[in-house]
Tab-separated table of C-alpha atoms in Angstrom:
chain	number	residue	atom	x	y	z
V	1	GLY	CA	15.604	-4.441	-6.795
V	2	GLN	CA	12.475	-5.669	-4.058
V	3	GLN	CA	10.327	-7.686	-5.369
V	4	LEU	CA	6.979	-9.139	-3.843
V	5	ASN	CA	5.439	-12.525	-4.929
V	6	GLN	CA	1.806	-12.978	-4.073
V	7	SER	CA	0.400	-16.423	-4.400
V	8	PRO	CA	-2.033	-17.193	-5.954
V	9	GLN	CA	-1.972	-15.033	-8.710
V	10	SER	CA	-6.392	-15.338	-8.446
V	11	MET	CA	-9.114	-17.727	-6.934
V	12	PHE	CA	-12.055	-18.034	-6.997
V	13	ILE	CA	-14.053	-20.230	-3.481
V	14	GLN	CA	-16.925	-20.537	-2.391
V	15	GLU	CA	-19.469	-18.451	-0.108
V	16	GLY	CA	-18.116	-19.203	3.188
V	17	GLU	CA	-14.813	-20.586	2.827
V	18	ASP	CA	-11.779	-19.760	4.031
V	19	VAL	CA	-9.725	-18.157	1.904
V	20	SER	CA	-5.518	-18.382	2.411
V	21	MET	CA	-2.967	-16.052	0.842
V	22	ASN	CA	0.980	-15.253	1.265
V	23	CYS	CA	3.049	-12.757	0.388
V	24	THR	CA	6.948	-13.599	-0.283
V	25	SER	CA	9.458	-11.122	-0.835
V	26	SER	CA	13.560	-11.726	-1.796
V	27	SER	CA	14.577	-8.745	1.263
V	28	ILE	CA	13.917	-8.733	4.953
V	29	PHE	CA	11.495	-6.159	5.978
V	30	ASN	CA	10.606	-4.991	8.921
V	31	THR	CA	6.970	-3.338	7.983
V	32	TRP	CA	4.055	-5.436	6.226
V	33	LEU	CA	0.829	-4.340	5.228
V	34	TRP	CA	-2.558	-5.970	3.466
V	35	TYR	CA	-4.547	-3.713	1.535
V	36	LYS	CA	-7.970	-4.226	-0.438
V	37	GLN	CA	-9.148	-2.570	-3.327
V	38	ASP	CA	-12.336	-2.956	-4.408
V	39	PRO	CA	-13.560	-2.710	-7.881
V	40	GLY	CA	-13.636	0.652	-9.083
V	41	GLU	CA	-12.334	1.672	-6.212
V	42	GLY	CA	-8.801	2.693	-4.316
V	43	PRO	CA	-6.672	0.056	-2.369
V	44	VAL	CA	-8.310	0.455	1.573
V	45	LEU	CA	-4.974	-0.470	3.708
V	46	LEU	CA	-6.527	-3.918	6.298
V	47	ILE	CA	-3.701	-4.380	8.774
V	48	ALA	CA	-0.562	-3.201	9.183
V	49	LEU	CA	2.417	-5.516	10.672
V	50	TYR	CA	5.778	-4.608	12.146
V	51	LYS	CA	7.006	-7.531	14.099
V	52	ALA	CA	8.019	-11.269	13.156
V	53	GLY	CA	5.691	-13.464	13.743
V	54	GLU	CA	2.717	-10.716	14.662
V	55	LEU	CA	-0.164	-12.341	14.340
V	56	THR	CA	-3.434	-9.395	14.002
V	57	SER	CA	-6.824	-9.905	12.916
V	58	ASN	CA	-9.466	-7.121	11.579
V	59	GLY	CA	-12.904	-8.448	12.203
V	60	ARG	CA	-12.728	-12.240	10.151
V	61	LEU	CA	-8.738	-11.133	8.361
V	62	THR	CA	-6.435	-12.540	10.038
V	63	ALA	CA	-2.331	-11.409	8.924
V	64	GLN	CA	0.763	-12.624	10.344
V	65	PHE	CA	4.144	-11.562	9.588
V	66	GLY	CA	6.587	-14.330	8.745
V	67	ILE	CA	9.303	-15.339	11.317
V	68	THR	CA	11.592	-15.266	8.423
V	69	ARG	CA	10.716	-11.343	7.768
V	70	LYS	CA	10.781	-12.480	4.363
V	71	ASP	CA	6.799	-13.588	4.080
V	72	SER	CA	3.656	-12.695	5.479
V	73	PHE	CA	-0.392	-14.314	5.075
V	74	LEU	CA	-3.473	-13.382	5.558
V	75	ASN	CA	-6.704	-15.713	5.786
V	76	ILE	CA	-10.170	-14.556	5.157
V	77	SER	CA	-12.475	-16.948	7.466
V	78	ALA	CA	-16.449	-17.837	6.305
V	79	SER	CA	-15.946	-15.801	2.753
V	80	ILE	CA	-18.958	-13.489	2.231
V	81	PRO	CA	-19.533	-11.763	-1.071
V	82	SER	CA	-18.721	-8.775	-0.687
V	83	ASP	CA	-15.146	-10.168	0.007
V	84	VAL	CA	-14.922	-9.956	-3.559
V	85	GLY	CA	-11.897	-7.761	-4.823
V	86	ILE	CA	-7.853	-7.578	-5.077
V	87	TYR	CA	-5.742	-8.214	-1.629
V	88	PHE	CA	-2.707	-6.529	-2.170
V	89	CYS	CA	0.736	-6.805	0.153
V	90	ALA	CA	3.437	-4.245	0.413
V	91	GLY	CA	6.232	-4.441	2.499
V	92	ARG	CA	10.006	-2.439	3.450
V	93	GLU	CA	12.976	-3.068	4.478
V	94	ASN	CA	13.542	0.170	6.667
V	95	TYR	CA	11.475	2.522	7.852
V	96	GLY	CA	12.204	5.181	5.922
V	97	GLN	CA	12.105	3.474	2.912
V	98	ASN	CA	9.146	3.668	0.618
V	99	PHE	CA	6.905	0.441	0.386
V	100	VAL	CA	7.008	-1.892	-1.996
V	101	PHE	CA	3.646	-2.882	-3.393
V	102	GLY	CA	2.779	-6.784	-4.937
V	103	PRO	CA	1.402	-7.672	-7.609
V	104	GLY	CA	-2.388	-8.186	-6.242
V	105	THR	CA	-4.501	-12.050	-5.764
V	106	ARG	CA	-7.859	-11.476	-7.490
V	107	LEU	CA	-10.665	-13.349	-5.269
V	108	SER	CA	-13.490	-14.225	-6.558
V	109	VAL	CA	-16.541	-15.589	-4.610
V	110	LEU	CA	-19.406	-17.500	-5.667
V	111	PRO	CA	-22.698	-17.628	-4.055
X	1	GLY	CA	-8.128	9.325	10.461
X	2	ALA	CA	-6.088	9.301	7.158
X	3	VAL	CA	-8.433	9.971	4.726
X	4	VAL	CA	-7.405	10.734	1.003
X	5	SER	CA	-9.576	12.435	-1.218
X	6	GLN	CA	-9.384	12.576	-5.533
X	7	HIS	CA	-11.053	15.160	-8.002
X	8	PRO	CA	-12.659	14.438	-9.989
X	9	SER	CA	-13.633	10.830	-10.192
X	10	TRP	CA	-14.065	10.802	-12.937
X	11	VAL	CA	-13.283	12.845	-16.250
X	12	ILE	CA	-13.830	12.604	-20.230
X	13	CYS	CA	-11.632	14.454	-22.873
X	14	LYS	CA	-10.833	15.271	-25.917
X	15	SER	CA	-7.605	14.167	-27.154
X	16	GLY	CA	-4.913	16.685	-27.074
X	17	THR	CA	-6.164	18.559	-23.885
X	18	SER	CA	-5.100	18.592	-20.265
X	19	VAL	CA	-6.888	17.250	-17.553
X	20	LYS	CA	-5.518	17.822	-13.731
X	21	ILE	CA	-6.170	15.247	-10.990
X	22	GLU	CA	-5.864	16.488	-7.413
X	23	CYS	CA	-4.890	14.422	-4.537
X	24	ARG	CA	-5.693	16.035	-0.782
X	25	SER	CA	-5.197	14.049	2.493
X	26	LEU	CA	-7.281	15.373	4.549
X	27	ASP	CA	-6.790	15.187	7.762
X	28	PHE	CA	-3.019	14.446	8.036
X	29	GLN	CA	0.130	16.056	6.141
X	30	ALA	CA	1.305	14.214	3.433
X	31	THR	CA	4.757	14.330	3.818
X	32	THR	CA	5.821	11.931	0.591
X	33	MET	CA	2.608	11.364	-2.058
X	34	PHE	CA	2.727	8.937	-4.954
X	35	TRP	CA	0.892	8.505	-8.113
X	36	TYR	CA	-0.559	5.085	-9.931
X	37	ARG	CA	-2.178	3.805	-12.611
X	38	GLN	CA	-3.829	0.936	-13.236
X	39	PHE	CA	-4.870	-0.625	-16.310
X	40	PRO	CA	-8.295	-3.346	-16.060
X	41	LYS	CA	-7.492	-6.697	-14.032
X	42	GLN	CA	-3.556	-4.995	-13.673
X	43	SER	CA	-2.019	-4.451	-10.973
X	44	LEU	CA	-0.929	-1.181	-10.145
X	45	MET	CA	1.803	0.497	-11.163
X	46	LEU	CA	3.678	3.153	-9.451
X	47	MET	CA	4.275	6.230	-12.147
X	48	ALA	CA	5.864	8.353	-9.443
X	49	THR	CA	6.585	9.576	-5.843
X	50	SER	CA	6.987	13.095	-4.400
X	51	ASN	CA	7.953	14.931	-1.320
X	52	GLU	CA	6.149	18.114	0.032
X	53	GLY	CA	8.321	21.226	-2.427
X	54	SER	CA	9.915	19.008	-4.009
X	55	LYS	CA	10.447	17.866	-7.132
X	56	ALA	CA	8.973	14.517	-8.245
X	57	THR	CA	10.823	11.491	-8.552
X	58	TYR	CA	9.445	9.674	-12.061
X	59	GLU	CA	9.537	5.419	-12.670
X	60	GLN	CA	11.486	4.423	-15.409
X	61	GLY	CA	9.035	4.506	-18.386
X	62	VAL	CA	7.007	7.514	-17.355
X	63	GLU	CA	7.124	10.301	-19.021
X	64	LYS	CA	8.227	13.449	-16.871
X	65	ASP	CA	6.881	16.175	-19.532
X	66	LYS	CA	3.735	14.039	-19.609
X	67	PHE	CA	2.320	13.340	-16.571
X	68	LEU	CA	2.968	16.718	-14.476
X	69	ILE	CA	3.322	16.540	-10.559
X	70	ASN	CA	3.084	19.051	-8.109
X	71	HIS	CA	3.336	19.092	-4.548
X	72	ALA	CA	2.965	22.228	-3.358
X	73	SER	CA	1.541	21.717	0.421
X	74	LEU	CA	1.350	18.875	2.364
X	75	THR	CA	-2.069	18.720	2.275
X	76	LEU	CA	-2.463	18.756	-1.823
X	77	SER	CA	-0.781	17.048	-4.464
X	78	THR	CA	-1.812	17.668	-8.787
X	79	LEU	CA	-0.971	15.649	-11.253
X	80	THR	CA	-1.996	16.496	-14.808
X	81	VAL	CA	-2.017	15.609	-17.923
X	82	THR	CA	-0.621	17.013	-20.702
X	83	SER	CA	-1.846	16.940	-23.898
X	84	ALA	CA	-4.217	13.565	-23.483
X	85	HIS	CA	-4.487	10.620	-26.168
X	86	PRO	CA	-6.759	7.891	-25.709
X	87	GLU	CA	-3.481	5.266	-24.203
X	88	ASP	CA	-3.761	7.751	-21.527
X	89	SER	CA	-7.658	6.711	-20.749
X	90	SER	CA	-6.823	4.306	-17.147
X	91	PHE	CA	-7.489	4.673	-13.268
X	92	TYR	CA	-5.071	7.072	-11.891
X	93	ILE	CA	-4.742	6.709	-7.643
X	94	CYS	CA	-3.117	8.412	-5.515
X	95	SER	CA	-1.907	7.643	-2.037
X	96	ALA	CA	-0.293	9.613	1.475
X	97	ARG	CA	1.339	9.100	4.124
X	98	GLN	CA	2.798	11.202	6.709
X	99	GLY	CA	6.520	10.060	7.789
X	100	SER	CA	7.152	6.514	7.684
X	101	THR	CA	3.458	6.078	8.646
X	102	PRO	CA	1.883	3.144	6.018
X	103	GLN	CA	0.169	4.953	3.157
X	104	TYR	CA	-2.821	5.707	1.975
X	105	PHE	CA	-5.207	5.515	-1.024
X	106	GLY	CA	-7.693	8.032	-2.695
X	107	PRO	CA	-10.699	6.405	-4.453
X	108	GLY	CA	-9.261	7.138	-7.680
X	109	THR	CA	-10.107	8.655	-11.226
X	110	ARG	CA	-11.125	7.401	-14.292
X	111	LEU	CA	-9.584	8.914	-17.379
X	112	THR	CA	-11.231	8.340	-20.340
X	113	VAL	CA	-9.588	10.277	-23.213
X	114	LEU	CA	-11.995	10.656	-26.839
């Protein structure tokens, strides 16, 4: 079945630094989603991407739908302590299908 | 929009008792609902998927007699952990979507079985 890989698995960065993470699939997807999970909470949808090459921003967050349609990227600029959490990607091959979730990237921000 | 609530947010119960967790979509009709389990510092583990009015589809390794799921209406799904044991202690999160929209997650329910 579909498998999603997220890289890196975890990362420690200094406050103010930019962050990049990615998600790759073994299949071609038509939708990519990025979520953030704060400790003790449910994941919250950050950005949804529906078209290859699409670049969408949400505040300091920018996500891109890879042109191969097998990957997606999330960037966070000028990180702050509240960016700490787990970032999950999710994707699907067709609109009628359920989303497959990646294992998450755990972000820690050092003051 | 797209708000999902869960109740209770946390529960402590004795071993052998059953616990029911509710998941509600507050401002949309959830044609599909999902139940996940998450252990500390682990990823989301999908337990089951349910469509309104249909029986839930359980993932491999998830006991359907242990984790009873009911999706009786377009705004409510329940997960009942029957005869709970300490190893069932975990963070349970529901998620819902309407049609082909993205999934929206509830805030989670932390279950502790003594």
